[in-house]
Structures are given as C-alpha cells and as structure tokens.
Coordinates of C-alpha atoms in Angstrom, one line a residue:
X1135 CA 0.0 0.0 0.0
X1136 CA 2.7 2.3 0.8
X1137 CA 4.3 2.5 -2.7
X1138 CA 0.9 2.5 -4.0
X1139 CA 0.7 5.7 -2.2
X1140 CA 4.3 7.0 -3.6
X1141 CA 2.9 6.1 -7.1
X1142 CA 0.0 8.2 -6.6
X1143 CA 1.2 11.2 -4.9
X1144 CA 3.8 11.3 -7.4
X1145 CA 0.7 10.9 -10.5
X1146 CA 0.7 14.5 -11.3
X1147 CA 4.3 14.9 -12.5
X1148 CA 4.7 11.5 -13.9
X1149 CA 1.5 11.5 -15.8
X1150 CA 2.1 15.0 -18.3
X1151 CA 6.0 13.8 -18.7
X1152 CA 4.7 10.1 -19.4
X1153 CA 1.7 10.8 -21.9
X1154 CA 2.7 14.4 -23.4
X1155 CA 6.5 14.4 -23.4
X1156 CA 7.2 10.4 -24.1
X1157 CA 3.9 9.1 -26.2
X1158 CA 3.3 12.6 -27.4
X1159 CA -0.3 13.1 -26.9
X1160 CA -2.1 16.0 -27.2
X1161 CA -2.9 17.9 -23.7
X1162 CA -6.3 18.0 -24.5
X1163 CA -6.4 13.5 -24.6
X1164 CA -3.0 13.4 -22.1
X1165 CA -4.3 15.7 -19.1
X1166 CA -8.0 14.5 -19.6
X1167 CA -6.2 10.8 -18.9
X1168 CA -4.2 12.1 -16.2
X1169 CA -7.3 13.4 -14.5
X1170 CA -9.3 10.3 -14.6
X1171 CA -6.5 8.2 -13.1
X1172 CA -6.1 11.2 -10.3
X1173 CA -10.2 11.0 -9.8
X1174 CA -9.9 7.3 -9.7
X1175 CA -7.1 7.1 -7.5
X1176 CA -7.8 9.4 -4.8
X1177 CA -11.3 7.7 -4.2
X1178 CA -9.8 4.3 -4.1
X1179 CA -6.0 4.7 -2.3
X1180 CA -6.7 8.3 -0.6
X1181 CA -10.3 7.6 0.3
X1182 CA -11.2 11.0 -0.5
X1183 CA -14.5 11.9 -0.1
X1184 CA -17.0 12.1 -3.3
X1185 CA -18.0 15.7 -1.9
X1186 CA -14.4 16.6 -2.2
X1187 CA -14.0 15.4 -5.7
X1188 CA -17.3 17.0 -7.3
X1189 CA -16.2 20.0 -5.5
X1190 CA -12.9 20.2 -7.2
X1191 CA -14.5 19.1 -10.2
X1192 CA -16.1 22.5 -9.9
X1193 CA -13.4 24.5 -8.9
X1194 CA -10.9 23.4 -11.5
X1195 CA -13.7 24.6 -14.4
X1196 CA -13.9 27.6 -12.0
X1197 CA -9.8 28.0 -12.4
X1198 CA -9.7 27.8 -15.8
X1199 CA -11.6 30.3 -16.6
X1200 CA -9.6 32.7 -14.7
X1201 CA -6.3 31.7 -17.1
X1202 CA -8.6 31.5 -19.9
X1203 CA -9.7 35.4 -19.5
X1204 CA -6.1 35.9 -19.1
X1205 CA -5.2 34.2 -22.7
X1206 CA -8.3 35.8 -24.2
X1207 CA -7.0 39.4 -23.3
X1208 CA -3.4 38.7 -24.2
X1209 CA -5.0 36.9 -27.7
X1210 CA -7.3 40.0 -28.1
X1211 CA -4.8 42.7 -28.1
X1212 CA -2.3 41.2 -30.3
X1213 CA -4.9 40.9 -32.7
X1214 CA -6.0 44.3 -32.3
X1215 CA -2.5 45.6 -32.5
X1216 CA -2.3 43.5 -35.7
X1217 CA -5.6 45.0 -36.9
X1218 CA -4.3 48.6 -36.2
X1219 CA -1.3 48.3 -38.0
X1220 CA 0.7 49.2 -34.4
X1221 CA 2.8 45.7 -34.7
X1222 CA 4.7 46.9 -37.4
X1223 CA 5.7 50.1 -35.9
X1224 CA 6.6 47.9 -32.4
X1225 CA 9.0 46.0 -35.0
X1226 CA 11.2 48.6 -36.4
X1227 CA 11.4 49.7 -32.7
X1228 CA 13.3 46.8 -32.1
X1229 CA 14.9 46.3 -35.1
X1230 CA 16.4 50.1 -34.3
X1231 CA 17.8 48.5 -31.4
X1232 CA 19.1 45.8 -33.3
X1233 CA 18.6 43.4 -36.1
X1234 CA 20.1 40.6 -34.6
X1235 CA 17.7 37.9 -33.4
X1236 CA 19.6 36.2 -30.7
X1237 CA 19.4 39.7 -29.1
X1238 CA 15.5 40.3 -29.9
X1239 CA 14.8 36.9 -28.1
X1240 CA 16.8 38.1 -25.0
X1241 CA 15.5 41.8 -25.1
X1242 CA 11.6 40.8 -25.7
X1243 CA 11.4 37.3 -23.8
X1244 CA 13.5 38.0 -21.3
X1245 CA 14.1 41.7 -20.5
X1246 CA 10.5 42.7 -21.4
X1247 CA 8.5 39.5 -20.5
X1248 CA 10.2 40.6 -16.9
X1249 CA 8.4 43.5 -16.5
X1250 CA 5.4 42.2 -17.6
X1251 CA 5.7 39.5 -15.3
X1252 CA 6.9 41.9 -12.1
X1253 CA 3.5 43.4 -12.9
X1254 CA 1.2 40.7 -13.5
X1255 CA 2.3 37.0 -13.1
X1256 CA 0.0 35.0 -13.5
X1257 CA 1.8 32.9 -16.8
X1258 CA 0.7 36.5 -18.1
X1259 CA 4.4 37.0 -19.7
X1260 CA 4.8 34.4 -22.1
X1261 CA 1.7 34.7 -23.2
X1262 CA 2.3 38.4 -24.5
X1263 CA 5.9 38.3 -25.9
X1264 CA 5.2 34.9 -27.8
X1265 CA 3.1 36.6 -30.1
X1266 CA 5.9 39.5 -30.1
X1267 CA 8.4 37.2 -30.8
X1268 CA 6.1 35.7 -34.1
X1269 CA 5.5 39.0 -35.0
X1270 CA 9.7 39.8 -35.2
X1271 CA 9.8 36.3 -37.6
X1272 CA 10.4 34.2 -35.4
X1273 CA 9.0 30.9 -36.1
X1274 CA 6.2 29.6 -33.3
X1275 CA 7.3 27.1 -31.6
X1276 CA 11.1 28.9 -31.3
X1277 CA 8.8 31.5 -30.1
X1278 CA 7.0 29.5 -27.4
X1279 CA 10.5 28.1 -26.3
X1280 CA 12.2 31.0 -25.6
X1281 CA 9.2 33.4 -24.4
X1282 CA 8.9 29.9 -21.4
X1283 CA 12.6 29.9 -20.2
X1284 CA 12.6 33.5 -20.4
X1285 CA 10.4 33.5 -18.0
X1286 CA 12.1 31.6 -14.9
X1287 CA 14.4 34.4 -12.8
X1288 CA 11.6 37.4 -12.7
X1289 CA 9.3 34.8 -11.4
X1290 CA 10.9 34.5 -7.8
X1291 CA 9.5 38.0 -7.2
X1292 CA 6.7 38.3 -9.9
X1293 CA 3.4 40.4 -9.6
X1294 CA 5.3 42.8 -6.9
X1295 CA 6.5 39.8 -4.5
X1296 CA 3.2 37.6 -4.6
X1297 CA 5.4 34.4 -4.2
X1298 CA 7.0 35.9 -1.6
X1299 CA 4.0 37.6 0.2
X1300 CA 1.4 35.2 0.1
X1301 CA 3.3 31.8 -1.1
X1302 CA 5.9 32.4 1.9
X1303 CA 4.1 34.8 4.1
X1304 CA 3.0 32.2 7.2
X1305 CA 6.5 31.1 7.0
X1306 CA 8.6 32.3 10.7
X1307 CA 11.3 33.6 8.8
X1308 CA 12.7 37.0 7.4
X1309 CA 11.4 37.6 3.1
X1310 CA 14.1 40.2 2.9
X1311 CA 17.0 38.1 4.2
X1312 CA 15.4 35.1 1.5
X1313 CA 14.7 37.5 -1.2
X1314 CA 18.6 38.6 -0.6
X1315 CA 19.7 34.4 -0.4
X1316 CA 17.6 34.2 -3.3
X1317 CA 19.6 36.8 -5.7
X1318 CA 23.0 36.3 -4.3
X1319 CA 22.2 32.6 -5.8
X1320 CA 21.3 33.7 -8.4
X1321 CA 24.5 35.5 -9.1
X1322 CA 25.9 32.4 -10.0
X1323 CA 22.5 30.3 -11.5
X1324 CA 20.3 33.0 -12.9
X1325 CA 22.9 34.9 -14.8
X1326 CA 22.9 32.4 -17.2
X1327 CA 19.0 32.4 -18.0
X1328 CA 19.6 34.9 -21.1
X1329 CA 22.4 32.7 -22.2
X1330 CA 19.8 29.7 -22.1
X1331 CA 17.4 31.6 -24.3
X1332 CA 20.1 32.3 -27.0
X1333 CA 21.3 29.0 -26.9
X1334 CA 17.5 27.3 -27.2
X1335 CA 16.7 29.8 -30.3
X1336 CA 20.1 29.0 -31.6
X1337 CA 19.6 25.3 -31.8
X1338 CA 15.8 25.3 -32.5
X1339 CA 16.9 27.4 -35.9
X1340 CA 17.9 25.9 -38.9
X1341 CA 19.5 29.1 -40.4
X1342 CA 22.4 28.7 -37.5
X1343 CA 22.7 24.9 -38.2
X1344 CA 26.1 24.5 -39.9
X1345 CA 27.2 27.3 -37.6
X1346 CA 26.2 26.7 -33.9
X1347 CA 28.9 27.0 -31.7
X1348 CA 30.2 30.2 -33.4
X1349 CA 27.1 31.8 -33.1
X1350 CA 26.4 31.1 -29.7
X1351 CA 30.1 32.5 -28.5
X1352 CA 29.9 35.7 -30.6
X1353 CA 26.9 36.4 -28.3
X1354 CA 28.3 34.7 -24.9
X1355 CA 29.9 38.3 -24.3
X1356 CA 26.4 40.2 -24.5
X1357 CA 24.3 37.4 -22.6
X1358 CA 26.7 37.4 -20.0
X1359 CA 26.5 41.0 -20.0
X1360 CA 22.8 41.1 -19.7
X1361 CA 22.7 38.3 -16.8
X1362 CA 24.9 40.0 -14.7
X1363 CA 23.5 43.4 -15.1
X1364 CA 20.3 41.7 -14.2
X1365 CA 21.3 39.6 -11.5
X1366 CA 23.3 42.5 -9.7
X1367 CA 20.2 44.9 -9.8
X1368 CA 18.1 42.6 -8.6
X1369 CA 20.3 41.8 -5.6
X1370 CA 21.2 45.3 -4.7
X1371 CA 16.9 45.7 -4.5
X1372 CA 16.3 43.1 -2.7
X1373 CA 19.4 43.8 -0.3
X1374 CA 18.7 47.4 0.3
X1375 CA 15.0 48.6 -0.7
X1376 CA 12.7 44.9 -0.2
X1377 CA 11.2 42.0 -1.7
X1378 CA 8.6 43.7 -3.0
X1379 CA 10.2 46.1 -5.3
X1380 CA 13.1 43.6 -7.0
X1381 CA 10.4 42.7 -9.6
X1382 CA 9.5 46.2 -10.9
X1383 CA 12.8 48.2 -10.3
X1384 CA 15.0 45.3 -12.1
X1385 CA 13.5 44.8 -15.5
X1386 CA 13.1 48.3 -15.8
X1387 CA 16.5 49.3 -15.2
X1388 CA 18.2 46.4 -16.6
X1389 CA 16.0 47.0 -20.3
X1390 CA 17.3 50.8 -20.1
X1391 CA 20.6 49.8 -19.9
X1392 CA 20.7 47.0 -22.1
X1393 CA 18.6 48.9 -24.8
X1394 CA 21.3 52.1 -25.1
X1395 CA 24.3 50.1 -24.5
X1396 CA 23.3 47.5 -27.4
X1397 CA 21.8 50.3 -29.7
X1398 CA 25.4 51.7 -29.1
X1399 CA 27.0 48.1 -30.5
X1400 CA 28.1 47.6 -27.0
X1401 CA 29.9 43.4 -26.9
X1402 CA 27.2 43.4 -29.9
X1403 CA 28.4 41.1 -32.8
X1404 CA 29.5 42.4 -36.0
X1405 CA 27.0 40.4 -38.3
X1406 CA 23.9 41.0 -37.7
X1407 CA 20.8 39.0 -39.7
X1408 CA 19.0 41.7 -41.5
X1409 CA 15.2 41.5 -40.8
X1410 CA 13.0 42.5 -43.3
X1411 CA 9.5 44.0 -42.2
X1412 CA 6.7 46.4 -43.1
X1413 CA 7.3 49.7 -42.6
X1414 CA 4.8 52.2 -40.7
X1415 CA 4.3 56.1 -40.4
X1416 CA 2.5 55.3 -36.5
X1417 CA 4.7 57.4 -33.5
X1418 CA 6.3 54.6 -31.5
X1419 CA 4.7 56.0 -28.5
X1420 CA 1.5 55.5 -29.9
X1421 CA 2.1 51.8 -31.1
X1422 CA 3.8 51.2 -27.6
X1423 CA 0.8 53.0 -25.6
X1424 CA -1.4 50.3 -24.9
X1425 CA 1.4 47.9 -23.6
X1426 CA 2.0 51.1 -21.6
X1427 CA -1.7 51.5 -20.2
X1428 CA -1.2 47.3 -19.6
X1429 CA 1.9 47.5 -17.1
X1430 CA 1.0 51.0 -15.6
X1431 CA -3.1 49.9 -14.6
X1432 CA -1.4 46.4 -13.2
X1433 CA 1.1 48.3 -11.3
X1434 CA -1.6 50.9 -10.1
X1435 CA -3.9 48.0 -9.3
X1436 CA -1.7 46.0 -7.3
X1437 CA 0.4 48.5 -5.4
X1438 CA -1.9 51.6 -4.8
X1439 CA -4.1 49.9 -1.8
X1440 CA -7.5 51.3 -2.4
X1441 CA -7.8 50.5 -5.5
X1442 CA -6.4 47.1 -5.0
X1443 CA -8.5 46.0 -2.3
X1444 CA -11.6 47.7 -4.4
X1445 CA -10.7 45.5 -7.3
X1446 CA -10.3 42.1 -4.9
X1447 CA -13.9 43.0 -3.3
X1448 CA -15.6 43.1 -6.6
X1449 CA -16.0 39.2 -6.6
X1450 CA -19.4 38.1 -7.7
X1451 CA -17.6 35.0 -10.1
X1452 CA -16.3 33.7 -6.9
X1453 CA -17.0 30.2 -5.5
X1454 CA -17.5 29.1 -1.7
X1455 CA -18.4 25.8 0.4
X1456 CA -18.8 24.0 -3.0
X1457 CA -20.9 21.3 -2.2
X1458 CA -20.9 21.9 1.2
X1459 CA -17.3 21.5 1.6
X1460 CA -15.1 23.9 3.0
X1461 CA -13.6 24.8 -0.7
X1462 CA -13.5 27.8 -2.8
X1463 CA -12.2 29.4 -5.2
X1464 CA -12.1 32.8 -6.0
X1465 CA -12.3 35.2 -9.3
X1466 CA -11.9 39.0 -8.7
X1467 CA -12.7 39.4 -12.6
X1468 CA -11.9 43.1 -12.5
X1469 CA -8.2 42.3 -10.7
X1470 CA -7.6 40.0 -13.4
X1471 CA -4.7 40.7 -16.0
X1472 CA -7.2 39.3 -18.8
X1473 CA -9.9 42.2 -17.8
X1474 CA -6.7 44.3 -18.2
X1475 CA -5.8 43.4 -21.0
X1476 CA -9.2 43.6 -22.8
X1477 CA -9.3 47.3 -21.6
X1478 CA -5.8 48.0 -23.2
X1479 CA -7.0 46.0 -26.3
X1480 CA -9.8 48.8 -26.9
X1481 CA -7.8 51.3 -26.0
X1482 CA -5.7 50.5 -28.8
X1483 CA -8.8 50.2 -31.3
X1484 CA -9.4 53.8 -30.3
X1485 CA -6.6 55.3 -30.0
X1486 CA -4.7 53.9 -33.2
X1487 CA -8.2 54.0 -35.6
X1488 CA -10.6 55.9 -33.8
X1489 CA -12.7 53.2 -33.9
X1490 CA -13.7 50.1 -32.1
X1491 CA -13.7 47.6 -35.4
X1492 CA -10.0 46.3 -34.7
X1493 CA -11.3 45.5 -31.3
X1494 CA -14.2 43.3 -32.3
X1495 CA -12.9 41.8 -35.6
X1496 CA -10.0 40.7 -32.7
X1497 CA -12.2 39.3 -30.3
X1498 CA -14.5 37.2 -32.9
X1499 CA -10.6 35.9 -33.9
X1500 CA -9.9 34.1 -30.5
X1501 CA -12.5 31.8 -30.7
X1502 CA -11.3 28.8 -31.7
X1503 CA -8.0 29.3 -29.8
X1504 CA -9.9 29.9 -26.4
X1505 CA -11.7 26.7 -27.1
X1506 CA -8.9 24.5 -27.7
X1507 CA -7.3 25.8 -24.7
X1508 CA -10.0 25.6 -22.5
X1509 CA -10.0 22.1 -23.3
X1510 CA -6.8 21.1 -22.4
X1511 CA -6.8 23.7 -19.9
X1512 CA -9.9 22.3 -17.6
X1513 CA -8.9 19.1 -16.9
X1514 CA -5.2 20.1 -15.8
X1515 CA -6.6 22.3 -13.4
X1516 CA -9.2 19.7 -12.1
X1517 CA -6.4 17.2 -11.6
X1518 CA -4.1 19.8 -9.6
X1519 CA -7.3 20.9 -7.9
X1520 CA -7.9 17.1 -6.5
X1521 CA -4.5 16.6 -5.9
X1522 CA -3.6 20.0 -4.1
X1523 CA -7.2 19.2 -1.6
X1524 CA -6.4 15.3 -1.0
X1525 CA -5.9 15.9 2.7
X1526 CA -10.0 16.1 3.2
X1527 CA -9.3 11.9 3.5
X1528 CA -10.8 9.2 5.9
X1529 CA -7.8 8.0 6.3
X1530 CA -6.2 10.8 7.9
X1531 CA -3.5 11.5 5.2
X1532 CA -1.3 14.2 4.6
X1533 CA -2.4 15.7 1.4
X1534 CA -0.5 13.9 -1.5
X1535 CA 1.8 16.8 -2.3
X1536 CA 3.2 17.1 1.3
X1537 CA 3.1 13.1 1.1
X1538 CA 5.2 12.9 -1.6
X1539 CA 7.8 16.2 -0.4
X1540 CA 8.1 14.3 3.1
X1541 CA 9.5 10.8 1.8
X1542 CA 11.4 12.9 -0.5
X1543 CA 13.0 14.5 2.6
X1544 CA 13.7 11.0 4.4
X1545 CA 15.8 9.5 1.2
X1546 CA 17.9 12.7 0.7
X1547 CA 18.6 13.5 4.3
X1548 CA 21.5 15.3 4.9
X1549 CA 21.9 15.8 1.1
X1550 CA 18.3 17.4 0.8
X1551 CA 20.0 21.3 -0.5
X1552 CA 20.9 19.5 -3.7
X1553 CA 17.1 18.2 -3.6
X1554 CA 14.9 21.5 -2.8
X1555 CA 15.2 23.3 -5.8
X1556 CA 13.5 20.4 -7.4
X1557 CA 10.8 20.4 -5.1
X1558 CA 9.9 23.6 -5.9
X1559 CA 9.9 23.0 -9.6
X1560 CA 7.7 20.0 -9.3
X1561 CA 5.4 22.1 -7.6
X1562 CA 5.4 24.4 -10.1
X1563 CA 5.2 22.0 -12.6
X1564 CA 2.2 20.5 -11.4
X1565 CA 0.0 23.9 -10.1
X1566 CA 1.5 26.0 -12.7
X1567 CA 2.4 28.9 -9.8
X1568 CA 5.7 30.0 -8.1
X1569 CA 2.9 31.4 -5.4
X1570 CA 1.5 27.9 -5.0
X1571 CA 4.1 25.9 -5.2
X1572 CA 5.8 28.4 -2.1
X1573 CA 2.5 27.7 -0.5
X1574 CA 2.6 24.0 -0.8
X1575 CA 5.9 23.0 0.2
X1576 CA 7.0 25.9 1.9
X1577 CA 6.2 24.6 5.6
X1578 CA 8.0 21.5 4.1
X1579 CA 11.0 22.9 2.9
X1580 CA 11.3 24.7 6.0
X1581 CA 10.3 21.3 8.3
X1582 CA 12.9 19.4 6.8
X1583 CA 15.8 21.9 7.5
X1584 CA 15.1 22.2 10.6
X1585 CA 14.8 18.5 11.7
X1586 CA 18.6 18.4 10.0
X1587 CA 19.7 21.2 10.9
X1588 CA 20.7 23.4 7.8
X1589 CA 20.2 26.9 7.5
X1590 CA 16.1 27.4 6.7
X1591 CA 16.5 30.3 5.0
X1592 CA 19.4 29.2 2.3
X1593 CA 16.6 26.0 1.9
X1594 CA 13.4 28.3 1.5
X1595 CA 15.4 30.3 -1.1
X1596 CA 16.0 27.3 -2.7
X1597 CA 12.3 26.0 -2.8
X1598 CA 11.6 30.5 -4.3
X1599 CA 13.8 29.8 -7.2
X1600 CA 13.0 26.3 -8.1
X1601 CA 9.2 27.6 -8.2
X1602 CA 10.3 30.2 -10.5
X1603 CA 12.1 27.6 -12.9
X1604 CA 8.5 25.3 -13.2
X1605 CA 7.2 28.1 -14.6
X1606 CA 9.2 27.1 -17.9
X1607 CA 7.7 23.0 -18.0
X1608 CA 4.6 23.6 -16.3
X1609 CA 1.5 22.4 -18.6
X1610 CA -0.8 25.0 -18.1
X1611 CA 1.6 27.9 -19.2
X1612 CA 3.0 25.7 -21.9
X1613 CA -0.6 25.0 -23.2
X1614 CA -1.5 28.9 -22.9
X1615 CA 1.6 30.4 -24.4
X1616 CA 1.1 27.6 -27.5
X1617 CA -2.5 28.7 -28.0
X1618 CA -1.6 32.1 -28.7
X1619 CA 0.8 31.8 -31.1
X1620 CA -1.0 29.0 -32.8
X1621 CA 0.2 25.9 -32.2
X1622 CA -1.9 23.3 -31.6
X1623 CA -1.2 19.6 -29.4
X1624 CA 2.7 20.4 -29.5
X1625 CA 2.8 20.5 -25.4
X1626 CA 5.1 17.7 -25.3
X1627 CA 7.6 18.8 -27.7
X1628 CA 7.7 22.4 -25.9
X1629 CA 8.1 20.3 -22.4
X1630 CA 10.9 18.2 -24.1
X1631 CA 12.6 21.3 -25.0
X1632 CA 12.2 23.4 -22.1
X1633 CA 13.0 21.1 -19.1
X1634 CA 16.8 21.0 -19.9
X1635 CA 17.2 24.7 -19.6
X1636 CA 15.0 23.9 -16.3
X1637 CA 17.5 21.0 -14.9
X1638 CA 20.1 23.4 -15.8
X1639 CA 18.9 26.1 -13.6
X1640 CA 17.7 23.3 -10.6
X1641 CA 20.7 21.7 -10.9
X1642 CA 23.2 25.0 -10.6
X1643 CA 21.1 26.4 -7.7
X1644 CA 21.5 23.3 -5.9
X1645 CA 25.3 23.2 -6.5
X1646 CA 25.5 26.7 -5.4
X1647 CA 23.3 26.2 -2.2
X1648 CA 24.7 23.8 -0.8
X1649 CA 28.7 25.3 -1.4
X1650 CA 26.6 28.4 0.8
X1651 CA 25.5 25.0 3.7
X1652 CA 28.6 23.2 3.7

C-alpha cells in the first residue's frame, strides 16, 4: 500500500512527462487521462471523499476560466494591435535597437517579458511576448521556447513579490534576508538564463545549423553582459530597498541599460541577420501606448491599496463551500490581467483608428483558440485541484503533495539542499504557480531543514527559485503560451525542449546552495 501511495502522490508529474513528453499526446487527450486516473485514485487509495471530488471538479472549471480570461485578453490585443497596423511600428522599434535575433529573443522574452511579469504573473508573460516574438519572424514554436525559459528568474519576485508575500508569508522567517539568499544565488544560477534563451533559439533554428557553436560564443559576451547586469540589480533591490520592489525596479532598469548600450554596439556582434518587415508612419509612443496602459493599470492596481482592495472585493464570479465543503475558489474578474488586458486592447482600437472595429474583428478571432485551450486547460486544473485538496481523506492523510515532499526529505537527508530546488519545480510544474508551489511546500521545505539542521533560510530560497524555474515546464503555461501563437497539441515537444534549460537552472542552484550549507 505504501508504494501505492508513492505512485499516486507522485501521479501528477509522472502522468504529463509520461503521456505528453514520451507518447506525445495532445494535452487535450493526455491531461484529460491524467485526471481520470487522479479522480480514480484518490477515491480508491486516498479515500477522498465524493463531496471533495465534485467539489474540485467545480473549482478546476472555476480555475480555468480565470487563465482562460487571461489568454483571451493577451490573444485580443495582439490581434488588435495587428488589426491597427501598431505591430509593425513595435517591430522597427526593435529592429532600431538591433537586427540581430539572438538579441531580440533576449530583449523581448527576457528583459521585457520581466516587466510584464513583475506586474502581473500569472503565466501572463509568455503569453504576451510569444506573439511579439512571431511577429519579429520568429517561427512559433522557437517562439513559445524562448518566451517559457525566459520566463524563470523574474518569477521568484513576480506580480510585486506575490510568491514571496502570500506563497511564503505564514513562514517564521525574514522575506528580505530570503529575497537577498535568493539573488545572491542567483549570481551564479540565474545569470545564465539569457544565455539559455540564446542558446535554445540557436539550436531550434535551422539558419544557425552549420554554424552553432560560433554563433552562440559571438553572443556569450552580451548574454553574459545582460545576466549580470540583471542579477546584480536585482540583488542590490532586494538587499537594500525589499522584496517587494526587486520585480519592478529590475526589468526596468536592466532594459534601459541594455537597450542604449546595445543600440550603441556595445559586446554586440559584427554580423547582424537583417530582418526584413513592413514599414509604418505610427509614433512609437503611440504603437507602444497600450502595452504602456497594460503594465501602468497592473502596477496601479496592485500596489496603490484602495484601488487594490476595491478590485479584490468586486467578486461576484467567486466560489465558496462548494458542495458543502469547506472549498472555494475565488475570481476578482476586475483584478484579473485578462480584464486588463481587454481594456488595453480597446484602447488601442481607439486610440490607433478611432474606432472600435480592430477590437471586435479581434475578439471574434480568439475563438477557436480559447476553445482549444480551455479544453486542455480544464482538466489540468481539475487534476491539480484534486490533488492539491487530498488531505479532506478518511484515512487521515497528509495531502498527496506534502506526502510525496516528506519521503522525499527521508531518502535525501543530509543531502536534501541538492534536492529543494526540485521540489519547488515539481510544484510548479504541477500547479502552474511559483505562489502555489511556495505555498505548498514551503512549511515543508522549512520542516525538513530544521529536523537536519541546515540553514532554513538558504533551503526556502532554494524552494523560491525552483518555483520560478517550473514556470518554464509547467503544462498549463505551456498549453497557454502555444495557443496564442497557434500551435496546436505540441505540449510535449515544448516540455521536451524546455526542461533542460529547467534541470540546468535546478541543478546550478543546488550546487551553489549547498557550497553556501557546507
């Protein structure tokens, strides 16, 4: 019975790497299987209630409805800004900065997507420079690659320090002193993310096959350059202002930088591959404005505190005691990035055309997309959902999550820093949330430190940054940032791709870590 448990508790990671990554089914057929085996499962070995089950049933539907908003909105503008003809002015922005790819990918997925991501969270990120990155000529799938392990570092402070707020917030330790473990890590781990992202286009592109190596150490210089102007900004916030700011203050000033110092050829390569695009008479400000009105009404509505509690109270799409349980869910529809989004979208429809035609000619567009996400989406949430509320048991379980962390903890022992950061990604890989995944194994990571006696706060840092790097494998993001750029059942082939850069990362913050215990 006991490895019967193991198996189970252990379902929700083996299941997507199993059925999407190794048989290559769709999410839509390979989540809906892992579901029915998790439903299954925690009725027969948990012996959770039926109550329970219908309940999180509900809630999961509830759930993705609240990413699916989010996709719509990010879907909707894109269009739109395709519609108005604003696209092609945002492209010969960037190609004024440069003309050079590698660097686009780095400057857009990485610089960029980290601002949007200090501001919203969410899985919000990819899902907006993807479509960038398509719209620069990238191909989709390079695209989808990139925009995913761009999105790791930023995401141990995203949407102003939410991970670290509310995924880390009941834990008796100081956030500052692990937001400051958590950069001075990444000194030596995260630094290399932008060098990941060149490295993943490189490979993915046939146009640098017979070339490779070369092309990736012309760049090497300017990567480096990028993650270690990011890395040091982010620890110097986190050391000196707070948790709460590394996330906004970072991005911004690391893009400013990076933007003058490359449009000044700074460690830029020679050669640079010559993009060709429309041209367009728009002002860049105006093309630019509603990604403006995007970061500034997140920024406003999560750090100016009337506003932000007025936003959370308007919640008339939330759930509570679903079927008499003690579950909910919630759905603050006007906090949402999505709603956000769809506000920016007609902005742009306004603004750029005078007119709102753009906007619905947009909308009517997502359709099919939302569709096909939604149903890959809904049962991935429903099988998180059961698995994240498996400790309403008869049996008297520990939920299966902490289940599975706790034997983890026994068979690592004293070796458990080179362990934690996986944690974290696991739990990130399975809820598709840093915040969750703090908020799951959190009290764990911090259990299991103490009963060996290492240094809690080196370990919970350890368990922040691995939740960051699930953010690149997890299905949920992986099946929303491929729906907007058009891809359709490629979810393994993305996960394929994007867990190396993510054992990279795990595997460098666990080397570093423990050097920091021992």
């Amino acid at each position: 019975m006991e490895l019967l448990r193991i198996f189970v508790s252990i379902l929700p990671v083996l299941g997507p790497l199993v059925l999407l990554v190794i048989f290559r089914m769709s999410a839509k057929k390979g989540m809906t299987i892992s579901m029915i085996l998790m439903m299954i499962l925690a009725l027969v070995v948990w012996q959770v209630s039926f109550d329970v089950i219908f309940a999180s049933f509900a809630i999961g539907i509830h759930k993705s409805a609240t990413i699916i908003l989010i996709l719509l909105g990010a879907l909707t503008l894109v269009n739109t800004l395709k519609n108005t003809k604003a696209i092609v002015r945002i492209n010969e922005g960037f190609e004024s900065i440069s003309n050079d790819k590698r660097i686009l990918a780095v400057i857009i997925a990485f610089l960029f997507g980290a601002l949007i991501e200090g501001a919203s969270g969410f899985g919000t990120p990819a899902a907006i420079t993807g479509p960038l990155l398509v719209g620069m000529g990238f191909d989709p799938l390079s695209a989808v690659v990139v925009a995913l392990v761009a999105d790791s570092t930023p995401v141990s402070f995203g949407a102003v320090g939410t991970p670290f707020a509310v995924g880390l917030g009941n834990l008796d330790v100081d956030l500052n002193l692990i937001a400051s473990n958590v950069t001075f890590i990444d000194l030596f781990s995260g630094v290399f993310i932008p060098l990941m992202v060149v490295i993943m286009f490189v490979i993915m592109n046939k146009e640098y096959k017979k070339n490779r190596i070369r092309s990736i150490l012309e760049i090497l210089p300017w990567s480096l350059f990028v993650g270690v102007t990011y890395v040091l900004i982010a620890y110097g916030t986190a050391s000196f202002i707070g948790y709460e700011f590394v996330s906004i203050i970072t991005p911004i000033i690391t893009l400013l930088i990076v933007t003058i110092t490359t449009k000044y050829g700074f460690l830029v390569p020679k050669k640079e591959e010559i993009i060709k695009s429309e041209t367009s008479d728009m002002s860049l400000f105006k093309a630019w404005s509603p990604y403006l009105i995007v970061v500034v009404l997140l920024l406003v509505s999560r750090i100016v505190t009337p506003i932000h509690d007025f936003l959370l109270s308007v919640d008339f799409l939330s759930l509570s005691n679903v079927f008499n349980t003690s579950l909910s869910s919630s759905f603050a529809v006007l906090y949402s990035p999505g709603t956000v989004l769809i506000i920016a979208s007609i902005f742009a429809s306004i603004y750029q055309k005078r007119s709102l035609k753009e906007f619905k000619v947009a909308i009517m567009d997502t359709k099919k997309v939302i569709i096909g996400a939604g149903l890959a989406l809904i049962p991935t949430l429903i099988m998180v959902t059961i698995y994240t509320n498996s400790q309403f048991n008869s049996l008297d379980l520990e939920s299966m999550p902490t289940y599975f962390a706790n034997n983890l903890g026994i068979i690592f022992g004293d070796m458990w820093p080179l362990a934690s950061p996986f944690l974290g990604m696991l739990g990130s890989f399975v809820s598709g949330s840093a915040t969750v995944s703090n908020l799951t194994f959190g009290n764990v990571q911090y259990s299991i430190a103490n009963q060996i006696g290492l240094n809690s706060n080196i370990i919970i840092a350890e368990q922040a940054i691995g939740a960051a790097t699930g953010n690149m494998i997890c299905v949920h993001n992986v099946v929303a940032a491929s729906s907007v750029v058009g891809l359709d059942n490629k979810e393994g082939v993305i996960i394929k791709k994007t867990i190396i850069p993510a054992l990279i990362y795990s595997t460098l913050v666990a080397i570093v870590a423990y050097i920091m215990l021992f």
